[in-house]
Structures are given as C-alpha cells and as structure tokens.
C-alpha cells in the first residue's frame, strides 16, 4: 500500500512475465479520478476483483468469531476480521465496503436465526438480543456515515463516484433497449459492444455482470442462473439451521458468501471469481448429499422446523 504497487511485482521471474493489456493493468496505479489513493488489489490485477474474492472469506471468519471453541481461536478470528476490514478499506471502493457490511450482518443474522429456531435452553436470549440490537446498530451506522465524509464516500458515494454511476446507468439503458429487441440474448461475449464502454486500449468493458448475463444469454437464462444461486443460498441456510457437526455448519457462511457474491455482481463484471462461487455451491450440495446418505430408513422422521434437513449429532 505504501509502495503503491503489489509487493511481489518486482520479483516476477522473467519467464513468467507477459506483455499486453493484462500486464499494463497490473502496472497501472488504478487511483480514482480526482484522488491520489492507492487501491489495494492483492494478487489480482484489479482492485474490484480482489475485493470480491476477499469478501467471500468474511462470513467464514465471522462464523469462527462466533463458534470458536477456545478464547485464543476467537481472538485470532476477531483480529483476522479486523484485518479484512482494513484491506477492504484499502481497496477504496464502495462495493467492497458495502459488501463487507452485508457479509458481517449476514453472518450474524444466520447465527441469530439458528439460535432462535434452536435455543440452547428455554431462557436463551441470544437471538432476541441480536434482533433487538439490529435497529440500534443500523442507526449508529447511519449516524457514522452522516458524520464521516470518508465513510459516506465509501458507502453511498460522493462526487467522485458520479462519473462511474452515470456510466453504469447509461449501460443499463442500452442493455434494456437491446433486451426489448431480443430478450433471448445475443450470444457469449457480445454484451460489451451492445452496452459497454470502449477503453483507450480498445477493450469493451461492462460494469455489471448482470448486464453480461442478460445480454449474452437472455432474460430466461439469467433468471435461471440467479434462481440457482438463490436456491443454494436457501439450502445452505436450511442445513446450517439444523446442523450438528462442524462441516455442515459451514453451509451457513457459504450461503451468506453466495448472497454477497450475487450482489457484488451488480457492480463487478469479472467471471474469473465464478470458480470460487462454484466451490461454495459444490460444498452446499455435497453436504446435502452426505446428510441424505446418513439418514437411515429406521430413523424417526422429524416434523416441523426439524424436518428441514436430517439432524446429525456432533461426534463425541
């Protein structure tokens, strides 16, 4: 961050160096127009892509902050969550900051839902306390945003974001017009020329993966894809609510990560991170399959909320 470049950049072996647009993108400072703040991008070429990959890890960190078995593990997870916030701030992007808030609140929210449906004892007040504290926390956040110009810029935006907002709005206008002419899509890699903007390097860029999906594959295919994500999110929450083993409990943060990933797709058009999304989906579907195999025919079938998924006891 202080050197204004990835610290590994000067140490790339000569036989791994490449020439072309990607190399130039990595070399570029990527500071926002009108600002001089370096935007951290880790091991990826663009800060937004790095932020999206980083955000996927946040729900899992929140999970370990809550469920760590030892105080040392909880302290480490808390420090790691704080560190993730610092790196998110260094990316200097609204998508990353809002995504971080969504991931943290989502992680706490699914935990509260689990404790509400499965209280530890009759007088368990953890879930009600979280639900009652949520409005107060939201109010404090709004006050902080109103009082801090920097935080306001990192969440709802400022004058420096006006240009990018207008570009994205213009792209959506073009996308809607194109969809009205052909709602079934125009084929892969055609969304850039239909609704994107042309960079000085001659590359068409679209600022939303939603636009890519709609224009390339059509309304029906894009809807089916987003519903596929939504169904896996619902399935992950169901498994988490009834889970009694550690691996099944990871479906909760996986569902939150999928939700955040789908939302960040609105402002990030990068399909390289879709591999991470598919790993999360595979984890949820694999866990569902494993739990279904562990259900025996002679096991009494649960009713009500307990029928969401088979209940697997934590090993002694």
PDB file of C-alpha atoms in Angstrom:
ATOM      1  CA  UNK A   1       0.000   0.000   0.000  1.00  0.00           C
ATOM      2  CA  UNK A   2       2.864   2.390   0.818  1.00  0.00           C
ATOM      3  CA  UNK A   3       4.802   1.398  -2.298  1.00  0.00           C
ATOM      4  CA  UNK A   4       1.663   1.898  -4.398  1.00  0.00           C
ATOM      5  CA  UNK A   5       2.111  -1.441  -6.147  1.00  0.00           C
ATOM      6  CA  UNK A   6       1.879  -5.150  -5.353  1.00  0.00           C
ATOM      7  CA  UNK A   7       4.992  -6.023  -3.333  1.00  0.00           C
ATOM      8  CA  UNK A   8       5.582  -9.113  -5.471  1.00  0.00           C
ATOM      9  CA  UNK A   9       5.552  -7.267  -8.770  1.00  0.00           C
ATOM     10  CA  UNK A  10       9.318  -6.608  -8.997  1.00  0.00           C
ATOM     11  CA  UNK A  11      10.102 -10.242  -8.280  1.00  0.00           C
ATOM     12  CA  UNK A  12       8.231 -11.935 -11.146  1.00  0.00           C
ATOM     13  CA  UNK A  13      10.669 -14.286 -12.939  1.00  0.00           C
ATOM     14  CA  UNK A  14      11.446 -13.245 -16.492  1.00  0.00           C
ATOM     15  CA  UNK A  15       9.952 -16.421 -17.937  1.00  0.00           C
ATOM     16  CA  UNK A  16       6.599 -15.636 -16.288  1.00  0.00           C
ATOM     17  CA  UNK A  17       6.358 -12.028 -17.422  1.00  0.00           C
ATOM     18  CA  UNK A  18       3.793 -11.207 -20.078  1.00  0.00           C
ATOM     19  CA  UNK A  19       3.178  -8.264 -22.346  1.00  0.00           C
ATOM     20  CA  UNK A  20      -0.139  -6.762 -23.271  1.00  0.00           C
ATOM     21  CA  UNK A  21      -3.274  -5.327 -21.645  1.00  0.00           C
ATOM     22  CA  UNK A  22      -3.101  -7.502 -18.516  1.00  0.00           C
ATOM     23  CA  UNK A  23       0.493  -6.502 -17.818  1.00  0.00           C
ATOM     24  CA  UNK A  24      -0.365  -2.832 -18.289  1.00  0.00           C
ATOM     25  CA  UNK A  25      -3.373  -3.202 -15.999  1.00  0.00           C
ATOM     26  CA  UNK A  26      -1.215  -4.690 -13.258  1.00  0.00           C
ATOM     27  CA  UNK A  27       1.340  -1.904 -13.709  1.00  0.00           C
ATOM     28  CA  UNK A  28      -1.280   0.864 -13.558  1.00  0.00           C
ATOM     29  CA  UNK A  29      -1.823   2.707 -10.268  1.00  0.00           C
ATOM     30  CA  UNK A  30      -5.621   2.482 -10.659  1.00  0.00           C
ATOM     31  CA  UNK A  31      -6.244   5.530  -8.474  1.00  0.00           C
ATOM     32  CA  UNK A  32      -9.704   7.040  -8.803  1.00  0.00           C
ATOM     33  CA  UNK A  33     -10.024  10.117 -10.978  1.00  0.00           C
ATOM     34  CA  UNK A  34      -9.606  13.177  -8.760  1.00  0.00           C
ATOM     35  CA  UNK A  35      -7.968  11.177  -5.950  1.00  0.00           C
ATOM     36  CA  UNK A  36      -4.442  10.029  -5.201  1.00  0.00           C
ATOM     37  CA  UNK A  37      -5.219   6.997  -3.009  1.00  0.00           C
ATOM     38  CA  UNK A  38      -3.685   3.700  -3.991  1.00  0.00           C
ATOM     39  CA  UNK A  39      -6.266   0.919  -4.345  1.00  0.00           C
ATOM     40  CA  UNK A  40      -5.075  -2.418  -2.964  1.00  0.00           C
ATOM     41  CA  UNK A  41      -5.538  -5.366  -5.288  1.00  0.00           C
ATOM     42  CA  UNK A  42      -3.561  -8.179  -3.669  1.00  0.00           C
ATOM     43  CA  UNK A  43      -2.774 -10.973  -6.091  1.00  0.00           C
ATOM     44  CA  UNK A  44      -5.341  -9.922  -8.724  1.00  0.00           C
ATOM     45  CA  UNK A  45      -4.998  -7.374 -11.494  1.00  0.00           C
ATOM     46  CA  UNK A  46      -7.892  -5.105 -10.477  1.00  0.00           C
ATOM     47  CA  UNK A  47      -8.902  -3.897  -7.016  1.00  0.00           C
ATOM     48  CA  UNK A  48     -12.581  -4.721  -7.554  1.00  0.00           C
ATOM     49  CA  UNK A  49     -11.802  -8.321  -8.466  1.00  0.00           C
ATOM     50  CA  UNK A  50      -9.595  -8.668  -5.399  1.00  0.00           C
ATOM     51  CA  UNK A  51     -12.283  -7.145  -3.185  1.00  0.00           C
ATOM     52  CA  UNK A  52     -14.887  -9.628  -4.416  1.00  0.00           C
ATOM     53  CA  UNK A  53     -12.595 -12.584  -3.711  1.00  0.00           C
ATOM     54  CA  UNK A  54     -11.734 -11.204  -0.273  1.00  0.00           C
ATOM     55  CA  UNK A  55     -15.374 -10.651   0.692  1.00  0.00           C
ATOM     56  CA  UNK A  56     -16.194 -14.330   0.165  1.00  0.00           C
ATOM     57  CA  UNK A  57     -13.936 -15.184   3.123  1.00  0.00           C
ATOM     58  CA  UNK A  58     -15.589 -12.749   5.552  1.00  0.00           C
ATOM     59  CA  UNK A  59     -18.673 -14.863   6.500  1.00  0.00           C
ATOM     60  CA  UNK A  60     -16.383 -17.765   7.398  1.00  0.00           C
ATOM     61  CA  UNK A  61     -14.298 -15.504   9.628  1.00  0.00           C
ATOM     62  CA  UNK A  62     -17.490 -14.273  11.314  1.00  0.00           C
ATOM     63  CA  UNK A  63     -18.515 -17.904  11.809  1.00  0.00           C
ATOM     64  CA  UNK A  64     -15.286 -18.664  13.645  1.00  0.00           C
ATOM     65  CA  UNK A  65     -15.554 -15.494  15.715  1.00  0.00           C
ATOM     66  CA  UNK A  66     -18.897 -16.827  16.949  1.00  0.00           C
ATOM     67  CA  UNK A  67     -18.223 -20.551  17.140  1.00  0.00           C
ATOM     68  CA  UNK A  68     -14.526 -20.824  18.062  1.00  0.00           C
ATOM     69  CA  UNK A  69     -14.057 -23.401  20.809  1.00  0.00           C
ATOM     70  CA  UNK A  70     -11.176 -21.590  22.508  1.00  0.00           C
ATOM     71  CA  UNK A  71     -10.610 -17.982  23.510  1.00  0.00           C
ATOM     72  CA  UNK A  72      -7.352 -17.995  21.550  1.00  0.00           C
ATOM     73  CA  UNK A  73      -9.176 -19.049  18.387  1.00  0.00           C
ATOM     74  CA  UNK A  74     -11.842 -16.396  18.908  1.00  0.00           C
ATOM     75  CA  UNK A  75      -9.236 -13.677  19.431  1.00  0.00           C
ATOM     76  CA  UNK A  76      -7.379 -14.749  16.292  1.00  0.00           C
ATOM     77  CA  UNK A  77     -10.601 -14.764  14.247  1.00  0.00           C
ATOM     78  CA  UNK A  78     -11.522 -11.306  15.563  1.00  0.00           C
ATOM     79  CA  UNK A  79      -8.114  -9.937  14.589  1.00  0.00           C
ATOM     80  CA  UNK A  80      -8.457 -11.531  11.175  1.00  0.00           C
ATOM     81  CA  UNK A  81     -11.908  -9.960  10.724  1.00  0.00           C
ATOM     82  CA  UNK A  82     -10.439  -6.557  11.620  1.00  0.00           C
ATOM     83  CA  UNK A  83      -7.577  -7.109   9.198  1.00  0.00           C
ATOM     84  CA  UNK A  84     -10.059  -7.969   6.438  1.00  0.00           C
ATOM     85  CA  UNK A  85     -11.826  -4.666   7.160  1.00  0.00           C
ATOM     86  CA  UNK A  86      -8.540  -2.772   6.837  1.00  0.00           C
ATOM     87  CA  UNK A  87      -7.787  -4.411   3.483  1.00  0.00           C
ATOM     88  CA  UNK A  88     -11.361  -3.735   2.350  1.00  0.00           C
ATOM     89  CA  UNK A  89     -10.870  -0.061   3.221  1.00  0.00           C
ATOM     90  CA  UNK A  90      -7.601  -0.034   1.263  1.00  0.00           C
ATOM     91  CA  UNK A  91      -9.373  -1.129  -1.907  1.00  0.00           C
ATOM     92  CA  UNK A  92     -11.147   2.254  -1.819  1.00  0.00           C
ATOM     93  CA  UNK A  93     -14.369   1.017  -3.381  1.00  0.00           C
ATOM     94  CA  UNK A  94     -17.988   1.252  -2.310  1.00  0.00           C
ATOM     95  CA  UNK A  95     -18.709  -2.276  -3.486  1.00  0.00           C
ATOM     96  CA  UNK A  96     -16.123  -3.709  -1.109  1.00  0.00           C
ATOM     97  CA  UNK A  97     -17.256  -1.671   1.886  1.00  0.00           C
ATOM     98  CA  UNK A  98     -20.948  -2.351   1.399  1.00  0.00           C
ATOM     99  CA  UNK A  99     -20.158  -5.990   0.687  1.00  0.00           C
ATOM    100  CA  UNK A 100     -18.215  -6.250   3.939  1.00  0.00           C
ATOM    101  CA  UNK A 101     -21.188  -4.883   5.869  1.00  0.00           C
ATOM    102  CA  UNK A 102     -23.531  -7.324   4.138  1.00  0.00           C
ATOM    103  CA  UNK A 103     -21.252 -10.274   4.850  1.00  0.00           C
ATOM    104  CA  UNK A 104     -20.842  -9.425   8.541  1.00  0.00           C
ATOM    105  CA  UNK A 105     -24.511  -8.709   9.173  1.00  0.00           C
ATOM    106  CA  UNK A 106     -25.489 -11.793   7.167  1.00  0.00           C
ATOM    107  CA  UNK A 107     -23.168 -13.980   9.208  1.00  0.00           C
ATOM    108  CA  UNK A 108     -24.573 -12.668  12.471  1.00  0.00           C
ATOM    109  CA  UNK A 109     -28.109 -12.881  11.084  1.00  0.00           C
ATOM    110  CA  UNK A 110     -27.995 -16.579  10.185  1.00  0.00           C
ATOM    111  CA  UNK A 111     -26.498 -17.304  13.612  1.00  0.00           C
ATOM    112  CA  UNK A 112     -29.377 -15.432  15.261  1.00  0.00           C
ATOM    113  CA  UNK A 113     -31.864 -17.392  13.135  1.00  0.00           C
ATOM    114  CA  UNK A 114     -30.265 -20.660  14.228  1.00  0.00           C
ATOM    115  CA  UNK A 115     -30.395 -19.706  17.907  1.00  0.00           C
ATOM    116  CA  UNK A 116     -33.999 -18.544  17.504  1.00  0.00           C
ATOM    117  CA  UNK A 117     -35.106 -21.846  15.966  1.00  0.00           C
ATOM    118  CA  UNK A 118     -32.862 -23.957  18.200  1.00  0.00           C
ATOM    119  CA  UNK A 119     -32.317 -22.138  21.503  1.00  0.00           C
ATOM    120  CA  UNK A 120     -29.653 -23.528  23.810  1.00  0.00           C
ATOM    121  CA  UNK A 121     -32.197 -23.547  26.653  1.00  0.00           C
ATOM    122  CA  UNK A 122     -35.643 -22.198  27.433  1.00  0.00           C
ATOM    123  CA  UNK A 123     -34.283 -18.883  28.705  1.00  0.00           C
ATOM    124  CA  UNK A 124     -31.874 -18.393  25.786  1.00  0.00           C
ATOM    125  CA  UNK A 125     -31.989 -14.666  24.937  1.00  0.00           C
ATOM    126  CA  UNK A 126     -29.150 -14.528  22.394  1.00  0.00           C
ATOM    127  CA  UNK A 127     -31.369 -14.412  19.314  1.00  0.00           C
ATOM    128  CA  UNK A 128     -33.868 -11.869  20.739  1.00  0.00           C
ATOM    129  CA  UNK A 129     -30.965  -9.705  21.865  1.00  0.00           C
ATOM    130  CA  UNK A 130     -29.442  -9.723  18.364  1.00  0.00           C
ATOM    131  CA  UNK A 131     -32.792  -8.930  16.722  1.00  0.00           C
ATOM    132  CA  UNK A 132     -33.440  -6.093  19.178  1.00  0.00           C
ATOM    133  CA  UNK A 133     -29.932  -4.681  18.754  1.00  0.00           C
ATOM    134  CA  UNK A 134     -30.129  -4.666  14.952  1.00  0.00           C
ATOM    135  CA  UNK A 135     -32.149  -1.398  14.645  1.00  0.00           C
ATOM    136  CA  UNK A 136     -29.834   0.359  17.108  1.00  0.00           C
ATOM    137  CA  UNK A 137     -26.765  -0.858  15.201  1.00  0.00           C
ATOM    138  CA  UNK A 138     -28.283   0.326  11.913  1.00  0.00           C
ATOM    139  CA  UNK A 139     -28.995   3.741  13.442  1.00  0.00           C
ATOM    140  CA  UNK A 140     -25.427   4.045  14.740  1.00  0.00           C
ATOM    141  CA  UNK A 141     -24.115   3.159  11.297  1.00  0.00           C
ATOM    142  CA  UNK A 142     -26.291   5.809   9.657  1.00  0.00           C
ATOM    143  CA  UNK A 143     -25.077   8.409  12.160  1.00  0.00           C
ATOM    144  CA  UNK A 144     -21.463   7.416  11.497  1.00  0.00           C
ATOM    145  CA  UNK A 145     -21.988   7.693   7.743  1.00  0.00           C
ATOM    146  CA  UNK A 146     -23.604  11.104   8.105  1.00  0.00           C
ATOM    147  CA  UNK A 147     -20.807  12.332  10.387  1.00  0.00           C
ATOM    148  CA  UNK A 148     -17.875  10.996   8.356  1.00  0.00           C
ATOM    149  CA  UNK A 149     -17.393  12.275   4.798  1.00  0.00           C
ATOM    150  CA  UNK A 150     -14.882   9.494   4.153  1.00  0.00           C
ATOM    151  CA  UNK A 151     -17.279   6.774   5.313  1.00  0.00           C
ATOM    152  CA  UNK A 152     -20.057   8.409   3.318  1.00  0.00           C
ATOM    153  CA  UNK A 153     -17.873   8.257   0.227  1.00  0.00           C
ATOM    154  CA  UNK A 154     -17.086   4.588   0.874  1.00  0.00           C
ATOM    155  CA  UNK A 155     -20.738   3.572   1.213  1.00  0.00           C
ATOM    156  CA  UNK A 156     -23.308   5.737  -0.545  1.00  0.00           C
ATOM    157  CA  UNK A 157     -20.744   7.556  -2.676  1.00  0.00           C
ATOM    158  CA  UNK A 158     -19.784  11.141  -3.388  1.00  0.00           C
ATOM    159  CA  UNK A 159     -18.982  13.489  -6.248  1.00  0.00           C
ATOM    160  CA  UNK A 160     -16.015  11.324  -7.275  1.00  0.00           C
ATOM    161  CA  UNK A 161     -18.421   8.445  -7.955  1.00  0.00           C
ATOM    162  CA  UNK A 162     -20.756  10.472 -10.145  1.00  0.00           C
ATOM    163  CA  UNK A 163     -18.934   9.552 -13.332  1.00  0.00           C
ATOM    164  CA  UNK A 164     -18.980   5.800 -12.711  1.00  0.00           C
ATOM    165  CA  UNK A 165     -22.637   5.926 -11.676  1.00  0.00           C
ATOM    166  CA  UNK A 166     -23.582   7.756 -14.871  1.00  0.00           C
ATOM    167  CA  UNK A 167     -21.617   5.272 -16.980  1.00  0.00           C
ATOM    168  CA  UNK A 168     -23.342   2.305 -15.346  1.00  0.00           C
ATOM    169  CA  UNK A 169     -26.767   3.935 -15.696  1.00  0.00           C
ATOM    170  CA  UNK A 170     -26.064   4.508 -19.369  1.00  0.00           C
ATOM    171  CA  UNK A 171     -25.068   0.884 -19.794  1.00  0.00           C
ATOM    172  CA  UNK A 172     -28.311  -0.268 -18.217  1.00  0.00           C
ATOM    173  CA  UNK A 173     -30.269   1.998 -20.559  1.00  0.00           C
ATOM    174  CA  UNK A 174     -28.512   0.434 -23.550  1.00  0.00           C
ATOM    175  CA  UNK A 175     -28.995  -3.059 -22.118  1.00  0.00           C
ATOM    176  CA  UNK A 176     -32.728  -2.560 -21.628  1.00  0.00           C
ATOM    177  CA  UNK A 177     -33.133  -1.274 -25.182  1.00  0.00           C
ATOM    178  CA  UNK A 178     -31.209  -4.280 -26.523  1.00  0.00           C
ATOM    179  CA  UNK A 179     -33.274  -6.708 -24.437  1.00  0.00           C
ATOM    180  CA  UNK A 180     -36.512  -5.205 -25.712  1.00  0.00           C
ATOM    181  CA  UNK A 181     -35.343  -6.038 -29.218  1.00  0.00           C
ATOM    182  CA  UNK A 182     -34.129  -9.526 -28.338  1.00  0.00           C
ATOM    183  CA  UNK A 183     -34.894 -10.847 -24.838  1.00  0.00           C
ATOM    184  CA  UNK A 184     -33.357 -14.241 -25.668  1.00  0.00           C
ATOM    185  CA  UNK A 185     -29.810 -12.850 -25.718  1.00  0.00           C
ATOM    186  CA  UNK A 186     -27.158 -12.120 -28.326  1.00  0.00           C
ATOM    187  CA  UNK A 187     -24.624 -14.848 -27.612  1.00  0.00           C
ATOM    188  CA  UNK A 188     -21.489 -15.005 -25.495  1.00  0.00           C
ATOM    189  CA  UNK A 189     -19.122 -12.014 -25.359  1.00  0.00           C
ATOM    190  CA  UNK A 190     -21.470  -9.673 -27.236  1.00  0.00           C
ATOM    191  CA  UNK A 191     -22.637  -7.597 -24.262  1.00  0.00           C
ATOM    192  CA  UNK A 192     -19.590  -5.311 -24.417  1.00  0.00           C
ATOM    193  CA  UNK A 193     -20.290  -3.987 -27.892  1.00  0.00           C
ATOM    194  CA  UNK A 194     -24.011  -3.685 -27.118  1.00  0.00           C
ATOM    195  CA  UNK A 195     -23.852  -1.803 -23.812  1.00  0.00           C
ATOM    196  CA  UNK A 196     -20.227  -1.432 -22.723  1.00  0.00           C
ATOM    197  CA  UNK A 197     -17.672   1.327 -22.937  1.00  0.00           C
ATOM    198  CA  UNK A 198     -14.515   1.239 -25.022  1.00  0.00           C
ATOM    199  CA  UNK A 199     -11.245   1.739 -23.149  1.00  0.00           C
ATOM    200  CA  UNK A 200      -8.262   3.576 -24.665  1.00  0.00           C
ATOM    201  CA  UNK A 201      -6.703   0.132 -25.112  1.00  0.00           C
ATOM    202  CA  UNK A 202      -9.544  -0.911 -27.394  1.00  0.00           C
ATOM    203  CA  UNK A 203     -11.271  -3.238 -24.910  1.00  0.00           C
ATOM    204  CA  UNK A 204     -15.021  -3.202 -24.345  1.00  0.00           C
ATOM    205  CA  UNK A 205     -15.874  -3.100 -20.625  1.00  0.00           C
ATOM    206  CA  UNK A 206     -19.224  -3.693 -18.914  1.00  0.00           C
ATOM    207  CA  UNK A 207     -19.571  -2.562 -15.304  1.00  0.00           C
ATOM    208  CA  UNK A 208     -22.087  -5.199 -14.223  1.00  0.00           C
ATOM    209  CA  UNK A 209     -22.058  -8.983 -14.592  1.00  0.00           C
ATOM    210  CA  UNK A 210     -25.852  -8.840 -14.512  1.00  0.00           C
ATOM    211  CA  UNK A 211     -25.720  -6.957 -17.833  1.00  0.00           C
ATOM    212  CA  UNK A 212     -23.329  -9.571 -19.221  1.00  0.00           C
ATOM    213  CA  UNK A 213     -25.675 -12.403 -18.305  1.00  0.00           C
ATOM    214  CA  UNK A 214     -28.799 -10.681 -19.597  1.00  0.00           C
ATOM    215  CA  UNK A 215     -27.399  -9.582 -22.943  1.00  0.00           C
ATOM    216  CA  UNK A 216     -25.259 -12.623 -23.691  1.00  0.00           C
ATOM    217  CA  UNK A 217     -27.650 -15.369 -22.601  1.00  0.00           C
ATOM    218  CA  UNK A 218     -31.065 -13.744 -22.387  1.00  0.00           C
ATOM    219  CA  UNK A 219     -33.591 -12.982 -19.683  1.00  0.00           C
ATOM    220  CA  UNK A 220     -34.672 -16.590 -19.115  1.00  0.00           C
ATOM    221  CA  UNK A 221     -31.127 -17.940 -18.746  1.00  0.00           C
ATOM    222  CA  UNK A 222     -30.061 -15.077 -16.466  1.00  0.00           C
ATOM    223  CA  UNK A 223     -33.150 -15.585 -14.304  1.00  0.00           C
ATOM    224  CA  UNK A 224     -32.470 -19.328 -14.058  1.00  0.00           C
ATOM    225  CA  UNK A 225     -28.866 -18.674 -13.074  1.00  0.00           C
ATOM    226  CA  UNK A 226     -29.806 -16.223 -10.326  1.00  0.00           C
ATOM    227  CA  UNK A 227     -32.514 -18.604  -9.083  1.00  0.00           C
ATOM    228  CA  UNK A 228     -29.895 -21.356  -8.985  1.00  0.00           C
ATOM    229  CA  UNK A 229     -27.846 -19.136  -6.680  1.00  0.00           C
ATOM    230  CA  UNK A 230     -30.906 -18.313  -4.563  1.00  0.00           C
ATOM    231  CA  UNK A 231     -31.912 -21.967  -4.160  1.00  0.00           C
ATOM    232  CA  UNK A 232     -28.422 -22.864  -2.976  1.00  0.00           C
ATOM    233  CA  UNK A 233     -28.494 -19.974  -0.517  1.00  0.00           C
ATOM    234  CA  UNK A 234     -31.819 -21.236   0.891  1.00  0.00           C
ATOM    235  CA  UNK A 235     -30.493 -24.801   1.050  1.00  0.00           C
ATOM    236  CA  UNK A 236     -27.342 -23.651   2.817  1.00  0.00           C
ATOM    237  CA  UNK A 237     -29.338 -21.799   5.462  1.00  0.00           C
ATOM    238  CA  UNK A 238     -31.594 -24.818   5.977  1.00  0.00           C
ATOM    239  CA  UNK A 239     -28.620 -27.113   6.541  1.00  0.00           C
ATOM    240  CA  UNK A 240     -26.962 -24.610   8.880  1.00  0.00           C
ATOM    241  CA  UNK A 241     -30.074 -24.194  10.999  1.00  0.00           C
ATOM    242  CA  UNK A 242     -30.300 -27.921  11.721  1.00  0.00           C
ATOM    243  CA  UNK A 243     -26.587 -28.863  11.575  1.00  0.00           C
ATOM    244  CA  UNK A 244     -24.959 -30.623  14.491  1.00  0.00           C
ATOM    245  CA  UNK A 245     -21.498 -31.214  13.006  1.00  0.00           C
ATOM    246  CA  UNK A 246     -18.841 -28.683  12.154  1.00  0.00           C
ATOM    247  CA  UNK A 247     -18.673 -29.255   8.401  1.00  0.00           C
ATOM    248  CA  UNK A 248     -22.440 -28.885   7.979  1.00  0.00           C
ATOM    249  CA  UNK A 249     -22.323 -25.648   9.982  1.00  0.00           C
ATOM    250  CA  UNK A 250     -20.092 -24.175   7.265  1.00  0.00           C
ATOM    251  CA  UNK A 251     -23.094 -24.148   4.936  1.00  0.00           C
ATOM    252  CA  UNK A 252     -24.350 -21.070   6.790  1.00  0.00           C
ATOM    253  CA  UNK A 253     -21.399 -18.815   5.967  1.00  0.00           C
ATOM    254  CA  UNK A 254     -21.284 -20.364   2.487  1.00  0.00           C
ATOM    255  CA  UNK A 255     -24.888 -19.238   1.919  1.00  0.00           C
ATOM    256  CA  UNK A 256     -24.048 -15.728   3.130  1.00  0.00           C
ATOM    257  CA  UNK A 257     -20.988 -15.629   0.872  1.00  0.00           C
ATOM    258  CA  UNK A 258     -23.112 -16.668  -2.114  1.00  0.00           C
ATOM    259  CA  UNK A 259     -25.597 -13.897  -1.337  1.00  0.00           C
ATOM    260  CA  UNK A 260     -22.869 -11.289  -1.162  1.00  0.00           C
ATOM    261  CA  UNK A 261     -21.260 -12.612  -4.332  1.00  0.00           C
ATOM    262  CA  UNK A 262     -24.522 -12.324  -6.239  1.00  0.00           C
ATOM    263  CA  UNK A 263     -24.999  -8.747  -5.052  1.00  0.00           C
ATOM    264  CA  UNK A 264     -21.448  -7.657  -5.919  1.00  0.00           C
ATOM    265  CA  UNK A 265     -22.039  -8.954  -9.425  1.00  0.00           C
ATOM    266  CA  UNK A 266     -24.180  -5.841  -9.941  1.00  0.00           C
ATOM    267  CA  UNK A 267     -21.093  -3.602  -9.961  1.00  0.00           C
ATOM    268  CA  UNK A 268     -18.353  -6.123 -10.849  1.00  0.00           C
ATOM    269  CA  UNK A 269     -18.111  -7.815 -14.233  1.00  0.00           C
ATOM    270  CA  UNK A 270     -15.458 -10.468 -13.712  1.00  0.00           C
ATOM    271  CA  UNK A 271     -16.085 -14.143 -14.329  1.00  0.00           C
ATOM    272  CA  UNK A 272     -12.717 -15.293 -13.015  1.00  0.00           C
ATOM    273  CA  UNK A 273     -14.094 -15.362  -9.465  1.00  0.00           C
ATOM    274  CA  UNK A 274     -17.008 -17.573 -10.501  1.00  0.00           C
ATOM    275  CA  UNK A 275     -14.808 -20.572  -9.684  1.00  0.00           C
ATOM    276  CA  UNK A 276     -14.974 -19.531  -6.020  1.00  0.00           C
ATOM    277  CA  UNK A 277     -18.753 -19.281  -6.242  1.00  0.00           C
ATOM    278  CA  UNK A 278     -18.971 -22.776  -7.725  1.00  0.00           C
ATOM    279  CA  UNK A 279     -16.817 -24.180  -4.909  1.00  0.00           C
ATOM    280  CA  UNK A 280     -19.307 -22.769  -2.384  1.00  0.00           C
ATOM    281  CA  UNK A 281     -22.217 -24.278  -4.298  1.00  0.00           C
ATOM    282  CA  UNK A 282     -20.447 -27.633  -4.501  1.00  0.00           C
ATOM    283  CA  UNK A 283     -19.881 -27.535  -0.739  1.00  0.00           C
ATOM    284  CA  UNK A 284     -23.563 -26.932  -0.032  1.00  0.00           C
ATOM    285  CA  UNK A 285     -24.795 -29.549  -2.499  1.00  0.00           C
ATOM    286  CA  UNK A 286     -22.194 -32.070  -1.343  1.00  0.00           C
ATOM    287  CA  UNK A 287     -23.164 -31.574   2.282  1.00  0.00           C
ATOM    288  CA  UNK A 288     -26.825 -32.042   1.428  1.00  0.00           C
ATOM    289  CA  UNK A 289     -25.991 -35.287  -0.349  1.00  0.00           C
ATOM    290  CA  UNK A 290     -23.866 -36.503   2.574  1.00  0.00           C
ATOM    291  CA  UNK A 291     -26.608 -35.781   5.085  1.00  0.00           C
ATOM    292  CA  UNK A 292     -29.190 -37.544   2.943  1.00  0.00           C
ATOM    293  CA  UNK A 293     -26.989 -40.647   2.860  1.00  0.00           C
ATOM    294  CA  UNK A 294     -26.626 -40.620   6.637  1.00  0.00           C
ATOM    295  CA  UNK A 295     -30.393 -40.736   7.109  1.00  0.00           C
ATOM    296  CA  UNK A 296     -31.461 -44.325   7.693  1.00  0.00           C
ATOM    297  CA  UNK A 297     -34.876 -45.775   6.962  1.00  0.00           C
ATOM    298  CA  UNK A 298     -35.493 -46.745  10.601  1.00  0.00           C
ATOM    299  CA  UNK A 299     -34.708 -43.269  11.946  1.00  0.00           C
ATOM    300  CA  UNK A 300     -37.846 -41.455  13.172  1.00  0.00           C
ATOM    301  CA  UNK A 301     -38.637 -38.666  10.770  1.00  0.00           C
ATOM    302  CA  UNK A 302     -38.642 -35.152  12.305  1.00  0.00           C
ATOM    303  CA  UNK A 303     -41.576 -32.808  11.962  1.00  0.00           C
ATOM    304  CA  UNK A 304     -41.999 -29.047  11.753  1.00  0.00           C
ATOM    305  CA  UNK A 305     -38.819 -26.961  11.547  1.00  0.00           C
ATOM    306  CA  UNK A 306     -36.734 -30.023  12.391  1.00  0.00           C
ATOM    307  CA  UNK A 307     -37.739 -31.531   9.043  1.00  0.00           C
ATOM    308  CA  UNK A 308     -35.619 -29.021   7.132  1.00  0.00           C
ATOM    309  CA  UNK A 309     -32.616 -31.356   6.989  1.00  0.00           C
ATOM    310  CA  UNK A 310     -31.546 -34.563   8.722  1.00  0.00           C
ATOM    311  CA  UNK A 311     -30.121 -33.895  12.140  1.00  0.00           C
ATOM    312  CA  UNK A 312     -26.571 -35.178  12.537  1.00  0.00           C
ATOM    313  CA  UNK A 313     -25.092 -35.326  16.010  1.00  0.00           C
ATOM    314  CA  UNK A 314     -21.698 -33.815  16.705  1.00  0.00           C
ATOM    315  CA  UNK A 315     -19.173 -36.614  17.382  1.00  0.00           C
ATOM    316  CA  UNK A 316     -18.176 -37.079  20.999  1.00  0.00           C
TER     317      UNK A 316
END
